[in-house]
Short mmCIF file of C-alpha atoms and ligand atoms in Angstrom, two decimals:
data_model
loop_
_atom_site.label_atom_id
_atom_site.label_comp_id
_atom_site.label_asym_id
_atom_site.label_seq_id
_atom_site.Cartn_x
_atom_site.Cartn_y
_atom_site.Cartn_z
CA MET A 654 -0.47 -25.74 12.13
CA SER A 655 -2.27 -22.41 12.44
CA LYS A 656 -1.38 -19.93 9.86
CA GLU A 657 0.78 -16.73 10.48
CA ILE A 658 -1.00 -13.56 10.93
CA VAL A 659 -0.71 -10.95 8.50
CA VAL A 660 -1.72 -7.25 8.41
CA SER A 661 -1.40 -4.56 6.02
CA GLY A 662 -3.18 -1.43 5.27
CA ILE A 663 -3.74 0.96 2.27
CA ARG A 664 -4.61 4.81 2.97
CA SER A 665 -7.64 5.89 1.42
CA THR A 666 -6.12 8.86 -0.21
CA GLY A 667 -6.28 9.47 -4.16
CA HIS A 668 -6.68 6.76 -6.63
CA LEU A 669 -4.66 3.42 -6.63
CA HIS A 670 -1.92 3.35 -9.21
CA LEU A 671 0.68 0.67 -10.66
CA GLY A 672 2.93 1.29 -7.79
CA ASN A 673 0.33 0.35 -5.28
CA TYR A 674 -0.77 -2.71 -7.46
CA PHE A 675 2.68 -4.23 -8.00
CA GLY A 676 4.36 -3.07 -4.97
CA ALA A 677 1.43 -4.04 -2.46
CA ILE A 678 -1.80 -5.46 -3.68
CA GLN A 679 -0.41 -8.16 -5.96
CA ASN A 680 1.53 -9.52 -2.79
CA TYR A 681 -1.66 -9.50 -0.76
CA VAL A 682 -3.40 -11.60 -3.45
CA LYS A 683 -0.45 -14.06 -3.22
CA MET A 684 -0.66 -14.24 0.66
CA GLN A 685 -4.48 -14.86 0.99
CA ASP A 686 -4.30 -18.75 1.02
CA GLY A 687 -1.24 -19.35 2.85
CA TYR A 688 -1.68 -16.81 5.81
CA ASN A 689 -4.35 -15.61 8.20
CA CYS A 690 -4.71 -12.02 6.53
CA TYR A 691 -6.16 -8.72 7.83
CA PHE A 692 -6.23 -6.09 5.15
CA PHE A 693 -7.83 -2.91 5.75
CA VAL A 694 -8.42 0.43 4.17
CA ALA A 695 -6.60 3.04 6.69
CA ASP A 696 -9.34 5.78 6.62
CA TYR A 697 -8.34 7.14 10.04
CA HIS A 698 -4.73 7.58 8.77
CA SER A 699 -6.11 9.74 5.82
CA LEU A 700 -7.77 12.25 8.09
CA THR A 701 -4.31 13.86 8.92
CA THR A 702 -4.94 15.91 5.63
CA HIS A 703 -8.51 16.75 6.43
CA PRO A 704 -10.21 15.39 3.27
CA ASP A 705 -13.68 16.43 2.22
CA PRO A 706 -16.42 14.05 3.83
CA LYS A 707 -17.87 13.29 0.48
CA ASP A 708 -14.29 12.45 -1.06
CA LEU A 709 -13.41 10.34 1.91
CA ARG A 710 -16.32 8.17 1.54
CA GLU A 711 -16.02 7.87 -2.23
CA ASN A 712 -12.35 6.95 -1.62
CA VAL A 713 -13.02 4.16 0.86
CA PHE A 714 -15.53 2.68 -1.68
CA ARG A 715 -13.20 2.81 -4.59
CA VAL A 716 -10.03 1.46 -2.66
CA LEU A 717 -12.18 -1.46 -1.49
CA ALA A 718 -13.56 -2.03 -4.95
CA GLU A 719 -10.23 -1.83 -6.56
CA ASN A 720 -8.60 -4.16 -4.22
CA ILE A 721 -11.15 -6.78 -4.77
CA ALA A 722 -10.98 -6.17 -8.49
CA SER A 723 -7.26 -6.98 -8.26
CA GLY A 724 -8.00 -10.45 -6.80
CA LEU A 725 -8.39 -9.94 -3.15
CA ASP A 726 -11.19 -12.31 -2.01
CA PRO A 727 -13.14 -11.11 1.06
CA GLU A 728 -13.96 -14.68 1.90
CA LYS A 729 -10.38 -15.66 2.30
CA VAL A 730 -9.14 -12.43 4.21
CA ALA A 731 -10.65 -10.01 6.58
CA LEU A 732 -11.08 -6.85 4.48
CA TYR A 733 -12.21 -3.94 6.52
CA ALA A 734 -12.25 -0.28 7.17
CA GLN A 735 -10.10 0.83 10.00
CA SER A 736 -12.56 2.93 11.48
CA ASP A 737 -14.89 0.02 11.74
CA VAL A 738 -12.70 -1.52 14.35
CA PRO A 739 -13.05 0.51 17.57
CA GLU A 740 -10.41 -1.45 19.28
CA ILE A 741 -7.77 -0.01 17.08
CA PRO A 742 -8.02 3.54 18.63
CA GLU A 743 -8.25 2.15 21.97
CA LEU A 744 -4.76 0.45 21.49
CA TYR A 745 -3.64 3.65 20.13
CA LEU A 746 -4.46 5.46 23.22
CA MET A 747 -2.87 2.85 25.37
CA LEU A 748 0.35 2.83 22.83
CA ASN A 749 0.70 6.62 22.96
CA MET A 750 1.35 6.54 26.58
CA LEU A 751 4.59 4.64 25.58
CA ALA A 752 5.53 6.91 22.55
CA TYR A 753 7.96 9.78 23.14
CA LYS A 754 7.72 13.11 21.55
CA GLY A 755 11.47 13.00 20.63
CA GLU A 756 11.24 9.86 18.87
CA LEU A 757 8.06 10.69 16.88
CA GLU A 758 9.59 14.06 15.95
CA LYS A 759 12.66 12.26 14.30
CA VAL A 760 10.64 9.97 11.94
CA PRO A 761 11.55 10.83 8.32
CA THR A 762 7.96 10.70 7.25
CA PHE A 763 6.92 13.25 9.82
CA LYS A 764 9.69 15.59 8.91
CA ASP A 765 8.66 15.53 5.17
CA LYS A 766 5.18 16.29 6.11
CA VAL A 767 6.27 19.13 8.36
CA ARG A 768 8.08 20.56 5.14
CA GLN A 769 5.16 19.69 2.91
CA GLN A 770 2.29 21.18 5.11
CA PRO A 771 3.88 23.54 7.61
CA ASP A 772 0.36 25.04 8.56
CA ASN A 773 -1.10 21.52 9.42
CA VAL A 774 1.40 19.75 11.93
CA ASN A 775 -1.22 18.28 13.88
CA ALA A 776 -0.96 15.59 16.65
CA GLY A 777 -2.25 12.87 14.25
CA LEU A 778 0.60 13.45 11.99
CA LEU A 779 3.08 13.00 14.75
CA THR A 780 1.44 9.94 16.17
CA TYR A 781 0.98 8.37 12.66
CA PRO A 782 3.41 5.48 13.53
CA VAL A 783 1.52 4.79 16.84
CA LEU A 784 -1.73 4.32 14.87
CA MET A 785 0.10 2.25 12.39
CA ALA A 786 1.59 0.02 15.24
CA SER A 787 -1.95 -0.41 16.77
CA ASP A 788 -3.27 -1.57 13.24
CA ILE A 789 -0.72 -4.35 13.38
CA LEU A 790 -0.51 -5.09 17.07
CA ILE A 791 -4.30 -5.41 17.28
CA HIS A 792 -4.16 -8.58 15.50
CA LYS A 793 -0.53 -9.65 17.20
CA ALA A 794 0.53 -9.94 13.48
CA VAL A 795 4.08 -11.23 12.65
CA LYS A 796 4.23 -10.23 9.02
CA VAL A 797 3.62 -6.83 7.41
CA PRO A 798 3.89 -6.68 3.71
CA VAL A 799 4.86 -3.02 2.86
CA GLY A 800 7.23 -1.03 0.82
CA LYS A 801 10.59 0.00 1.73
CA ASP A 802 9.15 3.52 2.78
CA GLN A 803 7.49 1.86 5.57
CA GLU A 804 10.38 0.09 7.27
CA GLN A 805 11.02 2.89 9.79
CA HIS A 806 7.29 2.79 10.90
CA LEU A 807 7.62 -1.01 11.37
CA GLU A 808 10.73 -0.52 13.41
CA MET A 809 8.56 1.78 15.77
CA ALA A 810 5.88 -0.74 15.93
CA ARG A 811 8.44 -3.30 17.32
CA ASN A 812 9.90 -0.66 19.80
CA PHE A 813 6.32 0.03 21.18
CA ALA A 814 5.46 -3.74 21.39
CA GLN A 815 8.82 -4.36 23.30
CA ARG A 816 7.80 -1.32 25.52
CA PHE A 817 4.55 -2.53 26.32
CA ASN A 818 6.01 -6.13 26.91
CA MET A 819 8.67 -4.74 29.25
CA ARG A 820 6.34 -2.82 31.34
CA TYR A 821 3.31 -5.26 31.41
CA GLY A 822 4.54 -8.54 30.68
CA ASP A 823 5.27 -10.50 27.37
CA TYR A 824 2.25 -9.96 25.27
CA PHE A 825 2.73 -8.77 21.64
CA PRO A 826 5.02 -10.49 19.20
CA GLU A 827 7.45 -8.25 17.02
CA PRO A 828 6.16 -7.61 13.42
CA GLN A 829 8.60 -7.99 10.59
CA VAL A 830 8.62 -6.60 7.04
CA PHE A 831 7.48 -9.12 4.74
CA ARG A 832 8.53 -9.49 1.13
CA PHE A 833 8.03 -12.19 -1.62
CA ASN A 834 11.04 -11.27 -3.55
CA HIS A 835 14.08 -10.20 -2.36
CA ASP A 836 13.80 -6.71 -3.62
CA ALA A 837 10.45 -5.01 -3.39
CA VAL A 838 9.13 -3.82 -6.67
CA LYS A 839 9.29 -0.21 -7.02
CA ILE A 840 7.49 1.43 -9.74
CA MET A 841 8.94 5.00 -10.81
CA ALA A 842 6.99 7.89 -12.30
CA LEU A 843 6.90 7.93 -16.05
CA ASP A 844 8.54 11.25 -16.20
CA GLY A 845 11.53 9.76 -14.13
CA SER A 846 10.71 12.16 -11.39
CA GLY A 847 10.64 9.64 -8.47
CA LYS A 848 8.37 7.05 -7.29
CA MET A 849 4.93 6.58 -8.95
CA SER A 850 2.46 8.31 -6.16
CA LYS A 851 -1.14 9.11 -5.47
CA SER A 852 -0.53 12.75 -5.09
CA GLU A 853 2.40 13.95 -7.14
CA ASN A 854 2.93 14.04 -10.83
CA VAL A 855 -0.54 12.76 -11.83
CA ASN A 856 0.29 12.80 -15.65
CA ALA A 857 3.26 10.40 -15.12
CA THR A 858 1.20 8.00 -12.77
CA ILE A 859 -0.94 5.28 -14.12
CA PHE A 860 -3.99 4.73 -12.12
CA LEU A 861 -6.01 1.60 -11.86
CA SER A 862 -9.05 3.68 -12.75
CA ASP A 863 -7.34 5.11 -16.00
CA ASP A 864 -9.20 4.39 -19.26
CA ASP A 865 -7.33 2.80 -22.33
CA ASP A 866 -6.76 6.18 -24.09
CA THR A 867 -5.36 7.87 -20.97
CA ILE A 868 -3.01 5.01 -20.32
CA LYS A 869 -1.84 5.14 -23.90
CA LYS A 870 -1.22 8.75 -23.87
CA LYS A 871 0.52 8.66 -20.42
CA ILE A 872 2.91 5.91 -21.73
CA MET A 873 3.70 7.46 -24.97
CA LYS A 874 4.73 10.75 -23.23
CA ALA A 875 7.03 8.69 -20.76
CA LYS A 876 10.69 9.95 -20.69
CA THR A 877 13.13 8.32 -23.08
CA ASP A 878 16.24 9.68 -24.62
CA ALA A 879 18.11 9.21 -27.99
CA GLY A 880 18.89 5.62 -27.01
CA PRO A 881 22.12 3.87 -26.09
CA THR A 882 25.34 4.36 -28.12
CA GLU A 883 27.22 1.38 -27.09
CA PRO A 884 26.32 -2.42 -27.02
CA ASN A 885 25.01 -3.75 -23.66
CA ALA A 886 24.99 -0.22 -22.03
CA ALA A 887 23.74 0.24 -18.53
CA MET A 888 20.10 1.52 -18.59
CA PRO A 889 18.96 4.84 -17.27
CA ASP A 890 16.63 4.36 -14.56
CA TYR A 891 13.56 5.85 -16.58
CA ILE A 892 14.35 3.11 -19.25
CA GLN A 893 14.62 0.39 -16.70
CA ASN A 894 11.22 1.50 -15.32
CA LEU A 895 9.76 1.07 -19.07
CA PHE A 896 11.44 -2.47 -19.23
CA LEU A 897 10.01 -3.20 -15.57
CA LEU A 898 6.49 -2.21 -16.81
CA MET A 899 6.88 -4.25 -19.93
CA HIS A 900 8.10 -7.20 -17.96
CA LEU A 901 4.84 -6.93 -15.70
CA SER A 902 2.36 -6.58 -18.53
CA SER A 903 3.64 -7.85 -21.84
CA ARG A 904 4.72 -11.52 -22.93
CA PRO A 905 8.33 -12.53 -22.11
CA GLU A 906 9.17 -12.94 -25.84
CA VAL A 907 8.08 -9.38 -26.38
CA VAL A 908 10.27 -8.08 -23.65
CA ASP A 909 13.37 -10.22 -25.18
CA ILE A 910 13.03 -8.53 -28.46
CA TYR A 911 13.17 -5.01 -27.18
CA ARG A 912 15.95 -5.96 -24.81
CA SER A 913 17.98 -7.28 -27.47
CA GLN A 914 17.33 -4.20 -29.56
CA TYR A 915 18.51 -2.27 -26.65
CA ASN A 916 21.81 -4.18 -26.24
CA ASN A 917 22.29 -3.83 -30.13
CA CYS A 918 21.61 -0.22 -29.93
CA ASN A 919 18.78 -0.24 -32.59
CA ILE A 920 16.04 0.24 -30.14
CA ARG A 921 13.13 2.68 -31.09
CA TYR A 922 11.54 3.77 -28.06
CA GLY A 923 8.47 4.96 -29.86
CA ASP A 924 7.72 1.29 -30.97
CA MET A 925 8.48 -0.03 -27.53
CA LYS A 926 6.13 2.47 -25.98
CA LYS A 927 3.36 1.73 -28.24
CA GLN A 928 3.58 -1.86 -27.51
CA LEU A 929 3.87 -1.20 -23.70
CA ALA A 930 0.83 1.05 -24.11
CA GLU A 931 -1.23 -1.65 -25.74
CA ASP A 932 -0.22 -4.34 -23.22
CA MET A 933 -0.66 -2.30 -20.13
CA ALA A 934 -3.96 -1.11 -21.26
CA ALA A 935 -5.11 -4.62 -21.75
CA PHE A 936 -3.62 -5.53 -18.17
CA VAL A 937 -5.54 -2.85 -16.55
CA ARG A 938 -8.89 -2.92 -18.42
CA PRO A 939 -10.21 -5.96 -16.50
CA ILE A 940 -9.33 -4.79 -13.22
CA ARG A 941 -10.89 -1.25 -13.93
CA GLU A 942 -14.11 -2.78 -15.41
CA ARG A 943 -14.54 -4.90 -12.54
CA ALA A 944 -13.82 -2.06 -10.10
CA VAL A 945 -16.45 0.07 -11.79
CA GLU A 946 -19.07 -2.74 -11.70
CA LEU A 947 -18.28 -3.26 -7.83
CA GLN A 948 -18.65 0.33 -7.20
CA LYS A 949 -22.06 0.54 -8.58
CA ASP A 950 -23.55 -1.89 -5.97
CA GLU A 951 -22.77 0.06 -2.66
CA ALA A 952 -24.84 -2.29 -0.56
CA ALA A 953 -22.76 -5.16 -1.62
CA LEU A 954 -19.53 -3.24 -0.77
CA ARG A 955 -21.08 -2.16 2.56
CA LYS A 956 -21.73 -5.79 3.35
CA ILE A 957 -18.02 -6.73 2.63
CA LEU A 958 -16.99 -4.05 4.88
CA LYS A 959 -19.47 -5.18 7.71
CA GLU A 960 -18.29 -8.89 7.40
CA GLY A 961 -14.61 -7.74 7.38
CA ALA A 962 -15.11 -5.72 10.46
CA GLU A 963 -16.79 -8.65 12.21
CA LYS A 964 -13.70 -10.88 11.44
CA ALA A 965 -11.36 -8.09 12.43
CA ARG A 966 -13.17 -7.19 15.63
CA ALA A 967 -13.19 -11.08 16.70
CA SER A 968 -9.56 -10.91 16.78
CA ALA A 969 -9.05 -7.24 18.06
CA SER A 970 -11.38 -7.58 21.00
CA GLN A 971 -9.45 -10.58 22.30
CA THR A 972 -6.19 -8.66 22.07
CA ILE A 973 -7.65 -5.51 23.68
CA SER A 974 -9.20 -7.42 26.46
CA GLY A 975 -5.87 -8.96 27.26
CA ALA A 976 -3.98 -5.67 27.18
CA ARG A 977 -6.54 -4.01 29.52
CA LYS A 978 -5.97 -6.73 32.05
CA LEU A 979 -2.28 -6.36 31.83
CA ILE A 980 -2.45 -2.66 32.22
CA GLY A 981 -4.70 -3.07 35.15
CA ILE A 982 -8.07 -1.80 33.82
CA ASN A 983 -9.68 -4.80 35.16
CA TYR A 984 -12.21 -3.77 37.80
P1 AMP B 832 0.56 4.59 -0.18
O1 AMP B 832 0.01 4.69 -1.54
O2 AMP B 832 1.65 5.29 0.07
O3 AMP B 832 -0.61 4.57 0.76
O4 AMP B 832 1.07 2.90 -0.25
C1 AMP B 832 0.43 1.81 -0.30
C2 AMP B 832 1.34 0.56 -0.52
O5 AMP B 832 1.72 0.54 -1.93
C3 AMP B 832 2.47 0.56 0.23
O6 AMP B 832 2.97 -0.77 0.66
C4 AMP B 832 3.63 1.21 -0.54
O7 AMP B 832 4.84 0.70 -0.19
C5 AMP B 832 3.28 0.80 -1.96
N1 AMP B 832 3.72 1.43 -3.08
C6 AMP B 832 3.14 2.98 -3.21
N2 AMP B 832 3.99 3.36 -4.18
C7 AMP B 832 4.58 2.53 -4.75
C8 AMP B 832 5.64 2.54 -5.96
N3 AMP B 832 5.56 3.69 -6.73
N4 AMP B 832 6.23 1.46 -6.30
C9 AMP B 832 5.87 0.32 -5.43
N5 AMP B 832 5.30 0.25 -4.42
C10 AMP B 832 4.60 1.38 -3.93
N1 LIG B 833 1.28 3.75 6.49
C1 LIG B 833 0.96 3.00 5.48
C2 LIG B 833 1.29 3.54 3.94
O1 LIG B 833 1.37 4.75 4.03
C3 LIG B 833 -0.40 2.53 5.49
C4 LIG B 833 -0.69 1.66 6.62
C5 LIG B 833 -1.43 2.09 7.79
C6 LIG B 833 -0.21 0.38 6.97
N2 LIG B 833 -1.36 1.17 8.77
C7 LIG B 833 -0.72 0.01 8.47
C8 LIG B 833 0.50 -0.57 6.44
C9 LIG B 833 -0.47 -1.12 8.97
C10 LIG B 833 0.79 -1.80 7.01
C11 LIG B 833 0.28 -1.92 8.36
O2 LIG B 833 1.50 2.90 3.11
#
């Protein structure tokens, strides 16, 4: 039986952090054997904020290296840069004719951006969901591993697929959000201010490129409080987040010890953070070291991108030629 097709992308803005790792990359790694996977660096998507060309290049290489260092195997999946697959912007152009200004303006992520960068509300920002739909539909993917924040974009991808199918004949399957566990892992920033992210609260975010010392300092500064005052009390979300991080990086016995201390109201957060700092530093270290090694050999990374693009284009060119025919671009 042929494997189901999976697509996902990571934007090449900023450094990857624990949220990206546990919320996205770890799932990609788990999927690489059982599915036909297309994973890519969304470099075109990052152009909406006009990055410095030098930074863009560096970011693409780093994101690629960090994904491989985290366990993605370029032999098993198609790992490529979005901009190396010209069929994606071609499909984007076609789908743009089926996407309406009104619906695009209503997208919450677009409205957020309008608030954040009122002087740069460009058309690329407005049509971000159309480009994302093209990334997915170009391989006729059925499963898309993404976080909760991307669900609305996926719904739009289904709408565009349906609209194309209605007008030109049944062609695209409708892609669905894919999750391993029922609830997606969401990592909060260490200061409790919201989710860990690439651009906000850098000091409360642990990056895969952070060295041991930086990781330890950040964790020791994580928000805590005076501790629970009654047994088995509900945990505030920032304490829950520390336990989650501990669960992801420490041995189960260690987590149990602190959990029972919490339930018995004799937890010392300083000790817990020290333990977590050690374990998280040890967890990130091999990933960081491997990513640094990989980034030293740009020729090897370029080769991986080239081979990834070849795999992606083999599938993309088929999809686009079928779409052209259906539309009538068939002279
Ligand atoms: P982004 O960094 O926004 O480009 O997101 C890349 C991927 O990482 C998406 O699938 C996000 O849902 C996921 N992600 C980003 N931040 C977090 C977080 N704090 N917790 C869990 N997943 C996240
Ligand atoms: N928009 C996604 C994000 O910000 C990244 C992305 C771009 C993506 N194209 C995609 C994710 C296609 C899944 C499939 O996280």
